[in-house]
Amino acid sequence: MNILIINGPNLNLLGVREPDTYGSQSFEDYLSILQNKFSSIEIDYFQSNSEGEIINKIHEYGFSGIGIVLNAGAYTHTSVALADAISAVDSPVIEVHISNVFKREEFRHRSFLSPVCKGVISGFGLDSYRLAIEALLKM
Ligand code: DQA
């Protein structure tokens, strides 16, 4: 019973980066709260600023486990390659965003990933990840 959370570029700086938009908690702190809350499953975590590494991780994980929670950061709005990786695997992928991307600049309204993801959760702060895990567990 595994779920993999993947965070994309610049999300290693959560807690420090633009706190008005992304909050002041580090992802590592939040992750241990999630792992305690969902103690009956294993929650694995991977962060990379590199598109290719994220694609490799989706390939590695995407044929086993419960599913993937993916915050691809800015690659959401640019990456056909990530969309193809999501289409290529069996595991359901849920797209998450900490901020409400639809309230922000127009270029953030477009996602190459949404059409190939199971669903999208955007705008609930770090709680977006919990909501995505709840959704995967109900599938
Ligand atoms: C983000 C939104 C993206 O537009 C942005 O590039 C990010 C973070 C979010 O979680 O709100 O890096 O995915």
PDB file of C-alpha atoms and ligand atoms in Angstrom:
ATOM      1  CA  MET A   1       0.000   0.000   0.000  1.00  0.00           C
ATOM      2  CA  ASN A   2       2.138   2.847  -1.315  1.00  0.00           C
ATOM      3  CA  ILE A   3       1.436   6.363  -2.490  1.00  0.00           C
ATOM      4  CA  LEU A   4       4.149   8.461  -4.059  1.00  0.00           C
ATOM      5  CA  ILE A   5       4.179  12.250  -3.761  1.00  0.00           C
ATOM      6  CA  ILE A   6       6.261  14.010  -6.405  1.00  0.00           C
ATOM      7  CA  ASN A   7       7.149  17.676  -6.119  1.00  0.00           C
ATOM      8  CA  GLY A   8       8.635  19.434  -9.116  1.00  0.00           C
ATOM      9  CA  PRO A   9      10.829  22.480  -9.610  1.00  0.00           C
ATOM     10  CA  ASN A  10      11.325  25.046  -6.851  1.00  0.00           C
ATOM     11  CA  LEU A  11       9.123  23.111  -4.443  1.00  0.00           C
ATOM     12  CA  ASN A  12      12.246  22.149  -2.465  1.00  0.00           C
ATOM     13  CA  LEU A  13      12.075  25.771  -1.279  1.00  0.00           C
ATOM     14  CA  LEU A  14       8.639  25.477   0.336  1.00  0.00           C
ATOM     15  CA  GLY A  15       8.595  27.430   3.582  1.00  0.00           C
ATOM     16  CA  VAL A  16      11.117  29.920   2.206  1.00  0.00           C
ATOM     17  CA  ARG A  17       9.813  30.602  -1.295  1.00  0.00           C
ATOM     18  CA  GLU A  18       7.096  33.292  -1.637  1.00  0.00           C
ATOM     19  CA  PRO A  19       5.436  32.483   1.714  1.00  0.00           C
ATOM     20  CA  ASP A  20       2.407  34.669   0.911  1.00  0.00           C
ATOM     21  CA  THR A  21       1.588  32.272  -1.930  1.00  0.00           C
ATOM     22  CA  TYR A  22       2.959  28.948  -0.708  1.00  0.00           C
ATOM     23  CA  GLY A  23       2.921  29.252   3.112  1.00  0.00           C
ATOM     24  CA  SER A  24       5.739  29.099   5.623  1.00  0.00           C
ATOM     25  CA  GLN A  25       5.877  25.369   6.362  1.00  0.00           C
ATOM     26  CA  SER A  26       8.597  23.201   4.856  1.00  0.00           C
ATOM     27  CA  PHE A  27       7.402  20.173   2.919  1.00  0.00           C
ATOM     28  CA  GLU A  28       9.470  17.843   5.113  1.00  0.00           C
ATOM     29  CA  ASP A  29       7.547  19.036   8.216  1.00  0.00           C
ATOM     30  CA  TYR A  30       4.223  18.664   6.444  1.00  0.00           C
ATOM     31  CA  LEU A  31       5.182  15.227   5.123  1.00  0.00           C
ATOM     32  CA  SER A  32       5.701  13.825   8.602  1.00  0.00           C
ATOM     33  CA  ILE A  33       2.214  15.071   9.569  1.00  0.00           C
ATOM     34  CA  LEU A  34       0.796  13.280   6.509  1.00  0.00           C
ATOM     35  CA  GLN A  35       2.733  10.090   7.284  1.00  0.00           C
ATOM     36  CA  ASN A  36       1.349  10.076  10.844  1.00  0.00           C
ATOM     37  CA  LYS A  37      -2.190  10.724   9.638  1.00  0.00           C
ATOM     38  CA  PHE A  38      -2.081   7.935   7.046  1.00  0.00           C
ATOM     39  CA  SER A  39      -0.060   5.490   9.125  1.00  0.00           C
ATOM     40  CA  SER A  40      -1.631   2.402   7.535  1.00  0.00           C
ATOM     41  CA  ILE A  41      -0.040   3.172   4.164  1.00  0.00           C
ATOM     42  CA  GLU A  42       3.463   4.058   3.055  1.00  0.00           C
ATOM     43  CA  ILE A  43       3.835   7.568   1.680  1.00  0.00           C
ATOM     44  CA  ASP A  44       7.008   7.945  -0.374  1.00  0.00           C
ATOM     45  CA  TYR A  45       8.356  11.314  -1.423  1.00  0.00           C
ATOM     46  CA  PHE A  46      10.455  12.500  -4.349  1.00  0.00           C
ATOM     47  CA  GLN A  47      11.415  16.052  -5.286  1.00  0.00           C
ATOM     48  CA  SER A  48      13.372  17.145  -8.318  1.00  0.00           C
ATOM     49  CA  ASN A  49      13.974  20.313 -10.257  1.00  0.00           C
ATOM     50  CA  SER A  50      14.658  18.251 -13.359  1.00  0.00           C
ATOM     51  CA  GLU A  51      11.918  17.233 -15.781  1.00  0.00           C
ATOM     52  CA  GLY A  52      13.718  14.028 -16.854  1.00  0.00           C
ATOM     53  CA  GLU A  53      14.138  12.822 -13.278  1.00  0.00           C
ATOM     54  CA  ILE A  54      10.432  13.328 -12.610  1.00  0.00           C
ATOM     55  CA  ILE A  55       9.605  11.361 -15.762  1.00  0.00           C
ATOM     56  CA  ASN A  56      11.945   8.531 -14.691  1.00  0.00           C
ATOM     57  CA  LYS A  57      10.255   8.413 -11.264  1.00  0.00           C
ATOM     58  CA  ILE A  58       6.780   8.230 -12.836  1.00  0.00           C
ATOM     59  CA  HIS A  59       7.988   5.301 -15.007  1.00  0.00           C
ATOM     60  CA  GLU A  60       9.602   3.582 -12.020  1.00  0.00           C
ATOM     61  CA  TYR A  61       6.586   3.866  -9.761  1.00  0.00           C
ATOM     62  CA  GLY A  62       3.692   3.985 -12.191  1.00  0.00           C
ATOM     63  CA  PHE A  63       3.058   0.252 -12.584  1.00  0.00           C
ATOM     64  CA  SER A  64       2.625  -0.491  -8.875  1.00  0.00           C
ATOM     65  CA  GLY A  65       1.248   1.197  -5.819  1.00  0.00           C
ATOM     66  CA  ILE A  66      -1.997   3.030  -5.180  1.00  0.00           C
ATOM     67  CA  GLY A  67      -1.165   6.120  -7.178  1.00  0.00           C
ATOM     68  CA  ILE A  68       0.856   9.277  -7.535  1.00  0.00           C
ATOM     69  CA  VAL A  69       0.191  12.765  -6.179  1.00  0.00           C
ATOM     70  CA  LEU A  70       1.996  15.152  -8.512  1.00  0.00           C
ATOM     71  CA  ASN A  71       2.741  18.816  -8.072  1.00  0.00           C
ATOM     72  CA  ALA A  72       4.759  19.446 -11.214  1.00  0.00           C
ATOM     73  CA  GLY A  73       5.195  23.158 -10.420  1.00  0.00           C
ATOM     74  CA  ALA A  74       5.812  25.223 -13.548  1.00  0.00           C
ATOM     75  CA  TYR A  75       6.243  22.077 -15.705  1.00  0.00           C
ATOM     76  CA  THR A  76       2.458  21.752 -15.376  1.00  0.00           C
ATOM     77  CA  HIS A  77       2.128  24.631 -17.790  1.00  0.00           C
ATOM     78  CA  THR A  78       4.849  23.604 -20.250  1.00  0.00           C
ATOM     79  CA  SER A  79       5.514  19.872 -20.370  1.00  0.00           C
ATOM     80  CA  VAL A  80       4.146  17.593 -23.071  1.00  0.00           C
ATOM     81  CA  ALA A  81       6.790  15.052 -21.977  1.00  0.00           C
ATOM     82  CA  LEU A  82       5.327  14.842 -18.471  1.00  0.00           C
ATOM     83  CA  ALA A  83       1.823  14.461 -19.882  1.00  0.00           C
ATOM     84  CA  ASP A  84       3.074  11.577 -22.051  1.00  0.00           C
ATOM     85  CA  ALA A  85       4.705   9.926 -19.010  1.00  0.00           C
ATOM     86  CA  ILE A  86       1.429  10.094 -17.079  1.00  0.00           C
ATOM     87  CA  SER A  87      -0.440   8.580 -20.050  1.00  0.00           C
ATOM     88  CA  ALA A  88       2.156   5.810 -20.318  1.00  0.00           C
ATOM     89  CA  VAL A  89       1.697   4.378 -16.811  1.00  0.00           C
ATOM     90  CA  ASP A  90      -1.132   2.444 -15.159  1.00  0.00           C
ATOM     91  CA  SER A  91      -1.242   4.187 -11.783  1.00  0.00           C
ATOM     92  CA  PRO A  92      -3.724   7.014 -11.318  1.00  0.00           C
ATOM     93  CA  VAL A  93      -2.066  10.419 -11.031  1.00  0.00           C
ATOM     94  CA  ILE A  94      -3.674  13.343  -9.208  1.00  0.00           C
ATOM     95  CA  GLU A  95      -2.466  16.825 -10.130  1.00  0.00           C
ATOM     96  CA  VAL A  96      -2.140  19.135  -7.144  1.00  0.00           C
ATOM     97  CA  HIS A  97      -1.315  22.784  -6.637  1.00  0.00           C
ATOM     98  CA  ILE A  98      -0.834  24.606  -3.381  1.00  0.00           C
ATOM     99  CA  SER A  99      -2.108  27.888  -4.805  1.00  0.00           C
ATOM    100  CA  ASN A 100      -5.297  28.372  -6.798  1.00  0.00           C
ATOM    101  CA  VAL A 101      -3.672  28.585 -10.222  1.00  0.00           C
ATOM    102  CA  PHE A 102      -6.894  29.971 -11.744  1.00  0.00           C
ATOM    103  CA  LYS A 103      -6.675  33.055  -9.533  1.00  0.00           C
ATOM    104  CA  ARG A 104      -3.167  33.787 -10.790  1.00  0.00           C
ATOM    105  CA  GLU A 105      -1.503  34.793 -14.064  1.00  0.00           C
ATOM    106  CA  GLU A 106      -3.126  33.550 -17.236  1.00  0.00           C
ATOM    107  CA  PHE A 107      -0.188  31.305 -18.201  1.00  0.00           C
ATOM    108  CA  ARG A 108      -0.913  29.259 -15.064  1.00  0.00           C
ATOM    109  CA  HIS A 109      -4.479  28.542 -16.196  1.00  0.00           C
ATOM    110  CA  ARG A 110      -3.230  26.096 -18.807  1.00  0.00           C
ATOM    111  CA  SER A 111      -2.204  22.612 -17.723  1.00  0.00           C
ATOM    112  CA  PHE A 112      -0.786  20.001 -20.080  1.00  0.00           C
ATOM    113  CA  LEU A 113      -1.310  17.454 -17.302  1.00  0.00           C
ATOM    114  CA  SER A 114      -4.981  17.861 -16.327  1.00  0.00           C
ATOM    115  CA  PRO A 115      -6.368  15.996 -19.368  1.00  0.00           C
ATOM    116  CA  VAL A 116      -4.337  12.891 -18.510  1.00  0.00           C
ATOM    117  CA  CYS A 117      -4.703  13.033 -14.705  1.00  0.00           C
ATOM    118  CA  LYS A 118      -7.494  11.431 -12.701  1.00  0.00           C
ATOM    119  CA  GLY A 119      -8.363  14.800 -11.193  1.00  0.00           C
ATOM    120  CA  VAL A 120      -7.006  18.150 -10.078  1.00  0.00           C
ATOM    121  CA  ILE A 121      -6.849  19.764  -6.637  1.00  0.00           C
ATOM    122  CA  SER A 122      -5.744  23.396  -6.527  1.00  0.00           C
ATOM    123  CA  GLY A 123      -5.815  26.171  -3.971  1.00  0.00           C
ATOM    124  CA  PHE A 124      -6.018  24.537  -0.551  1.00  0.00           C
ATOM    125  CA  GLY A 125      -2.454  25.194   0.539  1.00  0.00           C
ATOM    126  CA  LEU A 126      -0.517  22.117   1.635  1.00  0.00           C
ATOM    127  CA  ASP A 127      -3.868  20.526   2.485  1.00  0.00           C
ATOM    128  CA  SER A 128      -4.205  19.941  -1.295  1.00  0.00           C
ATOM    129  CA  TYR A 129      -1.889  16.929  -0.828  1.00  0.00           C
ATOM    130  CA  ARG A 130      -4.063  15.420   1.928  1.00  0.00           C
ATOM    131  CA  LEU A 131      -7.161  15.839  -0.236  1.00  0.00           C
ATOM    132  CA  ALA A 132      -5.393  14.074  -3.106  1.00  0.00           C
ATOM    133  CA  ILE A 133      -4.398  11.143  -0.874  1.00  0.00           C
ATOM    134  CA  GLU A 134      -7.990  10.853   0.413  1.00  0.00           C
ATOM    135  CA  ALA A 135      -9.158  10.757  -3.218  1.00  0.00           C
ATOM    136  CA  LEU A 136      -6.666   8.028  -4.160  1.00  0.00           C
ATOM    137  CA  LEU A 137      -7.695   5.933  -1.158  1.00  0.00           C
ATOM    138  CA  LYS A 138     -11.342   6.133  -2.209  1.00  0.00           C
ATOM    139  CA  MET A 139     -10.641   4.941  -5.773  1.00  0.00           C
TER     140      MET A 139
HETATM  141  C1  DQA B   1       2.252  25.482  -8.169  1.00  0.00           C
HETATM  142  C2  DQA B   1       1.660  26.483  -9.164  1.00  0.00           C
HETATM  143  C3  DQA B   1       2.555  26.641 -10.372  1.00  0.00           C
HETATM  144  O1  DQA B   1       1.997  27.575 -11.275  1.00  0.00           O
HETATM  145  C4  DQA B   1       3.923  27.141  -9.950  1.00  0.00           C
HETATM  146  O2  DQA B   1       4.779  27.238 -11.063  1.00  0.00           O
HETATM  147  C5  DQA B   1       4.522  26.332  -8.862  1.00  0.00           C
HETATM  148  C6  DQA B   1       3.664  25.853  -7.783  1.00  0.00           C
HETATM  149  C7  DQA B   1       1.423  25.374  -6.872  1.00  0.00           C
HETATM  150  O3  DQA B   1       1.618  24.414  -6.144  1.00  0.00           O
HETATM  151  O4  DQA B   1       0.612  26.266  -6.582  1.00  0.00           O
HETATM  152  O5  DQA B   1       5.733  26.109  -8.827  1.00  0.00           O
HETATM  153  O6  DQA B   1       2.250  24.194  -8.780  1.00  0.00           O
END
